[in-house]
Amino acid sequence: MDIARTRFRNPFRTPFVRALATAVLLAGLGTAQAAPSAQAEREIEQLIQALGSSSCQFERNGSWHDAKAAQAHLRKKLAYLRKRDLVDSADQFIERAASESSLSGQAYRVRCGGAPPVASAAWLKARLVQLRKPATTPSP
């Protein structure tokens, strides 16, 4: 047996190693994220509605759009993520769909009234904090 041949022998040529590598690969492919919880779905929808019902403008790739157009755009991005099981929380929605353009990488911004524009992620996270605050009942 030639020593040079044994040193550089492909370890995947043995049936055991091939079977083990295939099992590991298939196990990794079979793991998909769970669908978003009902609470996550509710929070995401409330965020999209909050933007759509605001009088704010939404900057995307250097152009300003009204709130309804922004709402429609974010719904399309959400549908894309849902189809691929890539969103299971409102935080992930903000991070993966509502923070920046997936084409240009430019950050989205929100401008409300005469206020200076802010990053859409900051605007949406602030709304999410408000949504998550426990409702307080007025004291008698």
GROMACS .gro file of C-alpha atoms in nm:
model
  140
    1MET     CA    1   0.000   0.000   0.000
    2ASP     CA    2   0.132   0.342  -0.093
    3ILE     CA    3   0.163   0.582   0.204
    4ALA     CA    4   0.084   0.888  -0.006
    5ARG     CA    5  -0.250   0.736  -0.107
    6THR     CA    6  -0.354   0.654   0.250
    7ARG     CA    7  -0.276   1.000   0.385
    8PHE     CA    8  -0.512   1.177   0.147
    9ARG     CA    9  -0.786   0.921   0.138
   10ASN     CA   10  -1.133   1.078   0.120
   11PRO     CA   11  -1.308   1.002   0.451
   12PHE     CA   12  -1.648   1.014   0.280
   13ARG     CA   13  -1.565   0.702   0.083
   14THR     CA   14  -1.648   0.477   0.379
   15PRO     CA   15  -2.015   0.376   0.393
   16PHE     CA   16  -2.051   0.461   0.763
   17VAL     CA   17  -1.921   0.816   0.727
   18ARG     CA   18  -2.135   0.874   0.416
   19ALA     CA   19  -2.446   0.751   0.596
   20LEU     CA   20  -2.368   0.964   0.900
   21ALA     CA   21  -2.312   1.277   0.688
   22THR     CA   22  -2.636   1.216   0.499
   23ALA     CA   23  -2.831   1.171   0.823
   24VAL     CA   24  -2.692   1.494   0.968
   25LEU     CA   25  -2.773   1.684   0.649
   26LEU     CA   26  -3.128   1.551   0.631
   27ALA     CA   27  -3.190   1.621   0.998
   28GLY     CA   28  -3.085   1.981   0.943
   29LEU     CA   29  -3.312   2.019   0.640
   30GLY     CA   30  -3.612   1.889   0.828
   31THR     CA   31  -3.600   2.150   1.100
   32ALA     CA   32  -3.826   2.440   1.015
   33GLN     CA   33  -3.937   2.717   1.243
   34ALA     CA   34  -4.283   2.694   1.386
   35ALA     CA   35  -4.553   2.925   1.261
   36PRO     CA   36  -4.584   3.251   1.451
   37SER     CA   37  -4.792   3.234   1.767
   38ALA     CA   38  -5.132   3.401   1.777
   39GLN     CA   39  -4.982   3.679   1.989
   40ALA     CA   40  -4.699   3.737   1.738
   41GLU     CA   41  -4.948   3.747   1.449
   42ARG     CA   42  -5.160   3.996   1.642
   43GLU     CA   43  -4.861   4.218   1.722
   44ILE     CA   44  -4.734   4.215   1.364
   45GLU     CA   45  -5.079   4.303   1.231
   46GLN     CA   46  -5.115   4.583   1.487
   47LEU     CA   47  -4.777   4.726   1.383
   48ILE     CA   48  -4.869   4.722   1.015
   49GLN     CA   49  -5.207   4.880   1.093
   50ALA     CA   50  -5.045   5.146   1.313
   51LEU     CA   51  -4.823   5.252   1.026
   52GLY     CA   52  -5.105   5.235   0.772
   53SER     CA   53  -5.341   5.445   0.979
   54SER     CA   54  -5.079   5.705   1.068
   55SER     CA   55  -5.027   6.024   0.875
   56CYS     CA   56  -4.659   5.941   0.848
   57GLN     CA   57  -4.454   5.890   0.536
   58PHE     CA   58  -4.225   5.595   0.473
   59GLU     CA   59  -3.891   5.624   0.294
   60ARG     CA   60  -3.786   5.329   0.088
   61ASN     CA   61  -3.483   5.333  -0.144
   62GLY     CA   62  -3.467   5.712  -0.143
   63SER     CA   63  -3.837   5.774  -0.220
   64TRP     CA   64  -4.107   5.880   0.024
   65HIS     CA   65  -4.438   5.690   0.021
   66ASP     CA   66  -4.763   5.746   0.206
   67ALA     CA   67  -4.859   5.524   0.497
   68LYS     CA   68  -5.098   5.308   0.292
   69ALA     CA   69  -4.827   5.229   0.036
   70ALA     CA   70  -4.588   5.146   0.319
   71GLN     CA   71  -4.848   4.918   0.473
   72ALA     CA   72  -4.895   4.733   0.142
   73HIS     CA   73  -4.520   4.696   0.096
   74LEU     CA   74  -4.470   4.554   0.445
   75ARG     CA   75  -4.757   4.309   0.395
   76LYS     CA   76  -4.583   4.179   0.081
   77LYS     CA   77  -4.257   4.136   0.268
   78LEU     CA   78  -4.438   3.963   0.554
   79ALA     CA   79  -4.606   3.721   0.311
   80TYR     CA   80  -4.264   3.639   0.166
   81LEU     CA   81  -4.123   3.565   0.513
   82ARG     CA   82  -4.426   3.360   0.618
   83LYS     CA   83  -4.405   3.148   0.305
   84ARG     CA   84  -4.050   3.055   0.399
   85ASP     CA   85  -4.112   3.021   0.777
   86LEU     CA   86  -3.870   3.306   0.847
   87VAL     CA   87  -4.072   3.507   1.096
   88ASP     CA   88  -4.210   3.393   1.427
   89SER     CA   89  -4.223   3.715   1.629
   90ALA     CA   90  -4.295   4.084   1.587
   91ASP     CA   91  -3.929   4.154   1.666
   92GLN     CA   92  -3.821   3.931   1.377
   93PHE     CA   93  -4.073   4.101   1.151
   94ILE     CA   94  -3.918   4.439   1.231
   95GLU     CA   95  -3.566   4.306   1.185
   96ARG     CA   96  -3.623   4.101   0.869
   97ALA     CA   97  -3.893   4.293   0.683
   98ALA     CA   98  -3.945   4.643   0.815
   99SER     CA   99  -3.597   4.782   0.880
  100GLU     CA  100  -3.428   4.794   0.542
  101SER     CA  101  -3.463   4.720   0.175
  102SER     CA  102  -3.371   4.364   0.091
  103LEU     CA  103  -3.266   4.485  -0.255
  104SER     CA  104  -3.049   4.788  -0.177
  105GLY     CA  105  -2.975   4.737   0.193
  106GLN     CA  106  -3.081   5.098   0.262
  107ALA     CA  107  -3.254   5.155   0.594
  108TYR     CA  108  -3.622   5.245   0.584
  109ARG     CA  109  -3.724   5.566   0.759
  110VAL     CA  110  -4.050   5.710   0.891
  111ARG     CA  111  -4.135   6.081   0.892
  112CYS     CA  112  -4.439   6.205   1.081
  113GLY     CA  113  -4.555   6.563   1.037
  114GLY     CA  114  -4.275   6.814   1.079
  115ALA     CA  115  -4.062   6.581   1.292
  116PRO     CA  116  -3.728   6.467   1.151
  117PRO     CA  117  -3.722   6.119   0.997
  118VAL     CA  118  -3.638   5.824   1.222
  119ALA     CA  119  -3.533   5.471   1.138
  120SER     CA  120  -3.840   5.259   1.075
  121ALA     CA  121  -3.702   4.997   1.315
  122ALA     CA  122  -3.699   5.254   1.597
  123TRP     CA  123  -4.049   5.377   1.509
  124LEU     CA  124  -4.192   5.024   1.499
  125LYS     CA  125  -4.011   4.910   1.814
  126ALA     CA  126  -4.155   5.208   2.001
  127ARG     CA  127  -4.506   5.106   1.884
  128LEU     CA  128  -4.436   4.747   1.986
  129VAL     CA  129  -4.339   4.858   2.337
  130GLN     CA  130  -4.670   5.047   2.361
  131LEU     CA  131  -4.862   4.742   2.238
  132ARG     CA  132  -4.699   4.519   2.494
  133LYS     CA  133  -4.767   4.745   2.788
  134PRO     CA  134  -5.033   4.598   3.013
  135ALA     CA  135  -5.362   4.781   2.987
  136THR     CA  136  -5.431   4.984   3.296
  137THR     CA  137  -5.782   5.028   3.422
  138PRO     CA  138  -5.878   5.362   3.570
  139SER     CA  139  -5.922   5.357   3.946
  140PRO     CA  140  -6.274   5.421   4.077
   0.00000   0.00000   0.00000
